[in-house]
C-alpha cells in the first residue's frame, strides 16, 4: 500500500510539473495600396523575380532579434507566416505588378520565361538594440540580370534602421513594415528609371 501511495504521489507531482506548451504567434508583411501614376512609362518587358539569398537565420520562419553587434537570436514563439526571403520576394512581385508598368511580372519557376531576372540578397530583417533605443533593421540588395545579354545591367541597395516605439514584437514588426515599404518603393522606382533610360530594350 505504501508503495502504491508513493507511486501515486509521484504521478501527481509529475503531472503538476507539466505545463501546456505556448502557441506561437505569427506575423506577416503586406504591400500597401499602390495607385498607378498617371502618365507613368510602360515597358514591354517580362520580369522574373528570383529567389533571394540570405543568411540561414533569415531563411527560417522565427523572428530574429539582435543580442549584440555580433550576435543574433531567434524567438521560438514569435514567427513569420513564411520565411522572410519568401515574403520579400512576394512583396516585390505585388509592387511591380500594381505599378502596371511592365508587360508581365511573376516569380521564377521551371516553366516561367522572362526578359529580365530580378534577384538579390536579403541581409537584415530584424530588431536590433542600439543602446539608445530599439531599431528595426532592413537591408537588401537587388540586381537585374538581362537574360539575353547574360549581364547584370542594374544594381541597387537599401539599408535603413526604423525606430521602434515600444518593446514588443508587434511594434518591431510594424516598424519593419514601414522600413520594407520605404525600401521597396525606392528600389522599384530606381528600377523603373533604369528602364526609362534604356527604353530600346
PDB file of C-alpha atoms in Angstrom:
ATOM      1  CA  UNK A   1       0.000   0.000   0.000  1.00  0.00           C
ATOM      2  CA  UNK A   2       2.795   2.374   0.898  1.00  0.00           C
ATOM      3  CA  UNK A   3       4.439   1.757  -2.439  1.00  0.00           C
ATOM      4  CA  UNK A   4       1.189   2.450  -4.216  1.00  0.00           C
ATOM      5  CA  UNK A   5       0.705   5.715  -2.327  1.00  0.00           C
ATOM      6  CA  UNK A   6       4.251   6.835  -3.072  1.00  0.00           C
ATOM      7  CA  UNK A   7       3.829   5.998  -6.758  1.00  0.00           C
ATOM      8  CA  UNK A   8       0.531   7.897  -6.904  1.00  0.00           C
ATOM      9  CA  UNK A   9       2.079  10.955  -5.277  1.00  0.00           C
ATOM     10  CA  UNK A  10       4.941  10.803  -7.794  1.00  0.00           C
ATOM     11  CA  UNK A  11       2.457  10.826 -10.691  1.00  0.00           C
ATOM     12  CA  UNK A  12       0.585  13.824  -9.250  1.00  0.00           C
ATOM     13  CA  UNK A  13       3.818  15.785  -8.821  1.00  0.00           C
ATOM     14  CA  UNK A  14       4.930  14.870 -12.330  1.00  0.00           C
ATOM     15  CA  UNK A  15       1.601  15.947 -13.792  1.00  0.00           C
ATOM     16  CA  UNK A  16       1.703  19.229 -11.867  1.00  0.00           C
ATOM     17  CA  UNK A  17       5.151  19.945 -13.302  1.00  0.00           C
ATOM     18  CA  UNK A  18       3.910  19.629 -16.857  1.00  0.00           C
ATOM     19  CA  UNK A  19       2.716  22.890 -18.401  1.00  0.00           C
ATOM     20  CA  UNK A  20       0.817  23.476 -21.580  1.00  0.00           C
ATOM     21  CA  UNK A  21       3.157  24.490 -24.411  1.00  0.00           C
ATOM     22  CA  UNK A  22       2.801  28.090 -25.600  1.00  0.00           C
ATOM     23  CA  UNK A  23       1.250  28.500 -29.005  1.00  0.00           C
ATOM     24  CA  UNK A  24       3.398  30.545 -31.397  1.00  0.00           C
ATOM     25  CA  UNK A  25       2.160  33.873 -32.743  1.00  0.00           C
ATOM     26  CA  UNK A  26       2.544  34.588 -36.451  1.00  0.00           C
ATOM     27  CA  UNK A  27       3.295  37.855 -38.248  1.00  0.00           C
ATOM     28  CA  UNK A  28       3.333  38.918 -41.883  1.00  0.00           C
ATOM     29  CA  UNK A  29       4.189  41.921 -44.061  1.00  0.00           C
ATOM     30  CA  UNK A  30       1.866  43.331 -46.709  1.00  0.00           C
ATOM     31  CA  UNK A  31       2.025  45.595 -49.744  1.00  0.00           C
ATOM     32  CA  UNK A  32       0.217  48.924 -49.231  1.00  0.00           C
ATOM     33  CA  UNK A  33      -2.313  50.117 -51.815  1.00  0.00           C
ATOM     34  CA  UNK A  34      -0.414  51.386 -54.860  1.00  0.00           C
ATOM     35  CA  UNK A  35      -2.183  53.593 -57.372  1.00  0.00           C
ATOM     36  CA  UNK A  36      -0.575  53.587 -60.852  1.00  0.00           C
ATOM     37  CA  UNK A  37       0.844  57.014 -61.599  1.00  0.00           C
ATOM     38  CA  UNK A  38      -0.870  58.898 -64.401  1.00  0.00           C
ATOM     39  CA  UNK A  39       1.414  59.077 -67.406  1.00  0.00           C
ATOM     40  CA  UNK A  40       3.874  56.534 -65.987  1.00  0.00           C
ATOM     41  CA  UNK A  41       6.026  54.918 -68.651  1.00  0.00           C
ATOM     42  CA  UNK A  42       5.076  51.435 -69.842  1.00  0.00           C
ATOM     43  CA  UNK A  43       7.850  48.939 -70.530  1.00  0.00           C
ATOM     44  CA  UNK A  44       7.265  45.966 -72.873  1.00  0.00           C
ATOM     45  CA  UNK A  45       9.372  43.582 -70.793  1.00  0.00           C
ATOM     46  CA  UNK A  46       8.745  40.487 -68.737  1.00  0.00           C
ATOM     47  CA  UNK A  47      10.393  40.369 -65.307  1.00  0.00           C
ATOM     48  CA  UNK A  48      11.002  37.222 -63.312  1.00  0.00           C
ATOM     49  CA  UNK A  49      11.520  37.739 -59.584  1.00  0.00           C
ATOM     50  CA  UNK A  50      14.133  35.224 -58.483  1.00  0.00           C
ATOM     51  CA  UNK A  51      14.857  33.746 -55.096  1.00  0.00           C
ATOM     52  CA  UNK A  52      16.673  35.992 -52.633  1.00  0.00           C
ATOM     53  CA  UNK A  53      19.869  34.808 -50.994  1.00  0.00           C
ATOM     54  CA  UNK A  54      20.091  35.368 -47.246  1.00  0.00           C
ATOM     55  CA  UNK A  55      21.856  34.182 -44.113  1.00  0.00           C
ATOM     56  CA  UNK A  56      20.376  30.919 -42.830  1.00  0.00           C
ATOM     57  CA  UNK A  57      18.694  32.713 -39.934  1.00  0.00           C
ATOM     58  CA  UNK A  58      16.569  34.712 -42.432  1.00  0.00           C
ATOM     59  CA  UNK A  59      15.522  31.587 -44.295  1.00  0.00           C
ATOM     60  CA  UNK A  60      13.792  30.383 -41.141  1.00  0.00           C
ATOM     61  CA  UNK A  61      10.315  31.493 -40.013  1.00  0.00           C
ATOM     62  CA  UNK A  62      11.362  32.532 -36.484  1.00  0.00           C
ATOM     63  CA  UNK A  63      11.519  36.285 -35.759  1.00  0.00           C
ATOM     64  CA  UNK A  64      15.143  37.423 -35.388  1.00  0.00           C
ATOM     65  CA  UNK A  65      16.396  39.869 -32.769  1.00  0.00           C
ATOM     66  CA  UNK A  66      19.799  41.407 -32.113  1.00  0.00           C
ATOM     67  CA  UNK A  67      21.581  40.400 -28.927  1.00  0.00           C
ATOM     68  CA  UNK A  68      24.781  42.374 -29.625  1.00  0.00           C
ATOM     69  CA  UNK A  69      26.770  43.746 -32.548  1.00  0.00           C
ATOM     70  CA  UNK A  70      27.977  40.235 -33.330  1.00  0.00           C
ATOM     71  CA  UNK A  71      25.136  38.017 -32.109  1.00  0.00           C
ATOM     72  CA  UNK A  72      21.569  37.345 -33.238  1.00  0.00           C
ATOM     73  CA  UNK A  73      18.874  35.315 -31.540  1.00  0.00           C
ATOM     74  CA  UNK A  74      15.601  33.768 -32.698  1.00  0.00           C
ATOM     75  CA  UNK A  75      12.240  33.703 -30.970  1.00  0.00           C
ATOM     76  CA  UNK A  76      10.588  30.277 -30.860  1.00  0.00           C
ATOM     77  CA  UNK A  77       7.161  31.707 -30.052  1.00  0.00           C
ATOM     78  CA  UNK A  78       7.037  34.630 -32.483  1.00  0.00           C
ATOM     79  CA  UNK A  79       7.234  33.553 -36.104  1.00  0.00           C
ATOM     80  CA  UNK A  80       6.713  34.877 -39.597  1.00  0.00           C
ATOM     81  CA  UNK A  81       3.877  33.371 -41.623  1.00  0.00           C
ATOM     82  CA  UNK A  82       6.600  32.308 -44.075  1.00  0.00           C
ATOM     83  CA  UNK A  83      10.364  32.740 -44.374  1.00  0.00           C
ATOM     84  CA  UNK A  84      11.441  36.417 -44.727  1.00  0.00           C
ATOM     85  CA  UNK A  85      13.061  35.738 -48.111  1.00  0.00           C
ATOM     86  CA  UNK A  86       9.786  34.378 -49.480  1.00  0.00           C
ATOM     87  CA  UNK A  87       7.793  37.296 -48.058  1.00  0.00           C
ATOM     88  CA  UNK A  88      10.056  39.906 -49.649  1.00  0.00           C
ATOM     89  CA  UNK A  89      10.010  38.069 -52.992  1.00  0.00           C
ATOM     90  CA  UNK A  90       6.203  38.133 -52.992  1.00  0.00           C
ATOM     91  CA  UNK A  91       6.095  41.804 -51.960  1.00  0.00           C
ATOM     92  CA  UNK A  92       8.369  42.653 -54.895  1.00  0.00           C
ATOM     93  CA  UNK A  93       6.087  40.784 -57.296  1.00  0.00           C
ATOM     94  CA  UNK A  94       2.980  42.541 -55.975  1.00  0.00           C
ATOM     95  CA  UNK A  95       4.541  46.002 -56.045  1.00  0.00           C
ATOM     96  CA  UNK A  96       5.846  45.633 -59.609  1.00  0.00           C
ATOM     97  CA  UNK A  97       2.524  44.249 -60.816  1.00  0.00           C
ATOM     98  CA  UNK A  98       0.498  47.005 -59.195  1.00  0.00           C
ATOM     99  CA  UNK A  99       2.634  49.652 -60.875  1.00  0.00           C
ATOM    100  CA  UNK A 100       1.260  48.362 -64.211  1.00  0.00           C
ATOM    101  CA  UNK A 101       4.474  49.435 -65.893  1.00  0.00           C
ATOM    102  CA  UNK A 102       5.556  46.014 -67.098  1.00  0.00           C
ATOM    103  CA  UNK A 103       4.200  43.523 -69.600  1.00  0.00           C
ATOM    104  CA  UNK A 104       4.418  40.725 -67.049  1.00  0.00           C
ATOM    105  CA  UNK A 105       5.858  40.131 -63.580  1.00  0.00           C
ATOM    106  CA  UNK A 106       5.988  36.691 -61.992  1.00  0.00           C
ATOM    107  CA  UNK A 107       8.028  34.589 -59.611  1.00  0.00           C
ATOM    108  CA  UNK A 108      10.661  32.396 -61.187  1.00  0.00           C
ATOM    109  CA  UNK A 109       9.731  28.766 -61.809  1.00  0.00           C
ATOM    110  CA  UNK A 110      10.820  25.880 -64.004  1.00  0.00           C
ATOM    111  CA  UNK A 111       8.350  26.945 -66.707  1.00  0.00           C
ATOM    112  CA  UNK A 112       8.476  30.752 -66.411  1.00  0.00           C
ATOM    113  CA  UNK A 113      10.231  32.717 -69.162  1.00  0.00           C
ATOM    114  CA  UNK A 114      11.278  36.342 -68.955  1.00  0.00           C
ATOM    115  CA  UNK A 115      13.452  39.055 -70.440  1.00  0.00           C
ATOM    116  CA  UNK A 116      14.995  40.004 -67.094  1.00  0.00           C
ATOM    117  CA  UNK A 117      15.660  38.263 -63.798  1.00  0.00           C
ATOM    118  CA  UNK A 118      15.402  40.380 -60.642  1.00  0.00           C
ATOM    119  CA  UNK A 119      17.382  38.743 -57.842  1.00  0.00           C
ATOM    120  CA  UNK A 120      19.337  39.798 -54.785  1.00  0.00           C
ATOM    121  CA  UNK A 121      20.428  39.348 -51.193  1.00  0.00           C
ATOM    122  CA  UNK A 122      18.429  39.994 -48.022  1.00  0.00           C
ATOM    123  CA  UNK A 123      20.975  40.881 -45.340  1.00  0.00           C
ATOM    124  CA  UNK A 124      18.744  42.072 -42.485  1.00  0.00           C
ATOM    125  CA  UNK A 125      15.117  41.939 -41.397  1.00  0.00           C
ATOM    126  CA  UNK A 126      15.331  42.050 -37.632  1.00  0.00           C
ATOM    127  CA  UNK A 127      15.203  44.035 -34.434  1.00  0.00           C
ATOM    128  CA  UNK A 128      18.440  45.413 -33.029  1.00  0.00           C
ATOM    129  CA  UNK A 129      19.184  47.229 -29.776  1.00  0.00           C
ATOM    130  CA  UNK A 130      21.305  50.295 -30.458  1.00  0.00           C
ATOM    131  CA  UNK A 131      21.702  51.246 -26.804  1.00  0.00           C
ATOM    132  CA  UNK A 132      19.762  54.478 -27.292  1.00  0.00           C
ATOM    133  CA  UNK A 133      16.713  52.505 -28.380  1.00  0.00           C
ATOM    134  CA  UNK A 134      15.372  49.572 -30.329  1.00  0.00           C
ATOM    135  CA  UNK A 135      15.514  49.752 -34.120  1.00  0.00           C
ATOM    136  CA  UNK A 136      14.033  47.628 -36.893  1.00  0.00           C
ATOM    137  CA  UNK A 137      16.736  46.942 -39.480  1.00  0.00           C
ATOM    138  CA  UNK A 138      16.021  46.236 -43.167  1.00  0.00           C
ATOM    139  CA  UNK A 139      18.964  45.732 -45.517  1.00  0.00           C
ATOM    140  CA  UNK A 140      18.628  44.392 -49.057  1.00  0.00           C
ATOM    141  CA  UNK A 141      20.473  44.497 -52.373  1.00  0.00           C
ATOM    142  CA  UNK A 142      18.855  43.808 -55.742  1.00  0.00           C
ATOM    143  CA  UNK A 143      20.272  43.296 -59.214  1.00  0.00           C
ATOM    144  CA  UNK A 144      18.701  42.983 -62.646  1.00  0.00           C
ATOM    145  CA  UNK A 145      20.054  40.285 -64.929  1.00  0.00           C
ATOM    146  CA  UNK A 146      19.483  40.657 -68.675  1.00  0.00           C
ATOM    147  CA  UNK A 147      18.719  37.095 -69.787  1.00  0.00           C
ATOM    148  CA  UNK A 148      19.513  37.730 -73.456  1.00  0.00           C
ATOM    149  CA  UNK A 149      22.761  39.629 -72.922  1.00  0.00           C
ATOM    150  CA  UNK A 150      23.841  37.463 -69.990  1.00  0.00           C
ATOM    151  CA  UNK A 151      24.810  40.531 -67.954  1.00  0.00           C
ATOM    152  CA  UNK A 152      23.837  42.294 -64.733  1.00  0.00           C
ATOM    153  CA  UNK A 153      22.596  45.661 -66.010  1.00  0.00           C
ATOM    154  CA  UNK A 154      21.312  47.316 -62.841  1.00  0.00           C
ATOM    155  CA  UNK A 155      22.035  47.042 -59.136  1.00  0.00           C
ATOM    156  CA  UNK A 156      20.785  48.978 -56.126  1.00  0.00           C
ATOM    157  CA  UNK A 157      20.835  48.548 -52.363  1.00  0.00           C
ATOM    158  CA  UNK A 158      18.772  49.855 -49.472  1.00  0.00           C
ATOM    159  CA  UNK A 159      19.628  49.935 -45.773  1.00  0.00           C
ATOM    160  CA  UNK A 160      17.633  51.614 -43.032  1.00  0.00           C
ATOM    161  CA  UNK A 161      17.058  51.415 -39.279  1.00  0.00           C
ATOM    162  CA  UNK A 162      13.486  52.349 -38.364  1.00  0.00           C
ATOM    163  CA  UNK A 163      12.796  53.391 -34.744  1.00  0.00           C
ATOM    164  CA  UNK A 164      10.575  51.041 -32.707  1.00  0.00           C
ATOM    165  CA  UNK A 165       8.087  52.811 -30.440  1.00  0.00           C
ATOM    166  CA  UNK A 166       7.513  50.039 -27.877  1.00  0.00           C
ATOM    167  CA  UNK A 167       9.426  46.996 -26.661  1.00  0.00           C
ATOM    168  CA  UNK A 168       7.019  44.477 -28.175  1.00  0.00           C
ATOM    169  CA  UNK A 169       7.309  42.117 -31.105  1.00  0.00           C
ATOM    170  CA  UNK A 170       4.221  43.687 -32.710  1.00  0.00           C
ATOM    171  CA  UNK A 171       5.860  47.123 -32.561  1.00  0.00           C
ATOM    172  CA  UNK A 172       9.031  45.712 -34.133  1.00  0.00           C
ATOM    173  CA  UNK A 173       7.000  44.171 -36.962  1.00  0.00           C
ATOM    174  CA  UNK A 174       5.159  47.464 -37.553  1.00  0.00           C
ATOM    175  CA  UNK A 175       8.498  49.277 -37.833  1.00  0.00           C
ATOM    176  CA  UNK A 176       9.856  46.597 -40.159  1.00  0.00           C
ATOM    177  CA  UNK A 177       6.739  47.046 -42.287  1.00  0.00           C
ATOM    178  CA  UNK A 178       7.433  50.771 -42.642  1.00  0.00           C
ATOM    179  CA  UNK A 179      11.074  50.121 -43.489  1.00  0.00           C
ATOM    180  CA  UNK A 180      10.241  47.462 -46.068  1.00  0.00           C
ATOM    181  CA  UNK A 181       7.591  49.665 -47.705  1.00  0.00           C
ATOM    182  CA  UNK A 182      10.012  52.589 -47.996  1.00  0.00           C
ATOM    183  CA  UNK A 183      12.840  50.385 -49.229  1.00  0.00           C
ATOM    184  CA  UNK A 184      10.888  48.531 -51.895  1.00  0.00           C
ATOM    185  CA  UNK A 185       9.356  51.787 -53.115  1.00  0.00           C
ATOM    186  CA  UNK A 186      12.827  53.296 -53.539  1.00  0.00           C
ATOM    187  CA  UNK A 187      14.196  50.200 -55.272  1.00  0.00           C
ATOM    188  CA  UNK A 188      11.296  49.720 -57.678  1.00  0.00           C
ATOM    189  CA  UNK A 189      11.350  53.433 -58.577  1.00  0.00           C
ATOM    190  CA  UNK A 190      15.067  53.107 -59.344  1.00  0.00           C
ATOM    191  CA  UNK A 191      14.329  50.057 -61.487  1.00  0.00           C
ATOM    192  CA  UNK A 192      11.712  51.965 -63.461  1.00  0.00           C
ATOM    193  CA  UNK A 193      14.223  54.766 -64.006  1.00  0.00           C
ATOM    194  CA  UNK A 194      16.636  52.229 -65.465  1.00  0.00           C
ATOM    195  CA  UNK A 195      14.067  51.002 -67.969  1.00  0.00           C
ATOM    196  CA  UNK A 196      13.064  54.570 -68.834  1.00  0.00           C
ATOM    197  CA  UNK A 197      16.698  55.351 -69.656  1.00  0.00           C
ATOM    198  CA  UNK A 198      17.088  52.114 -71.675  1.00  0.00           C
ATOM    199  CA  UNK A 199      13.745  52.021 -73.448  1.00  0.00           C
ATOM    200  CA  UNK A 200      15.434  50.477 -76.520  1.00  0.00           C
ATOM    201  CA  UNK A 201      15.145  47.138 -74.633  1.00  0.00           C
TER     202      UNK A 201
END
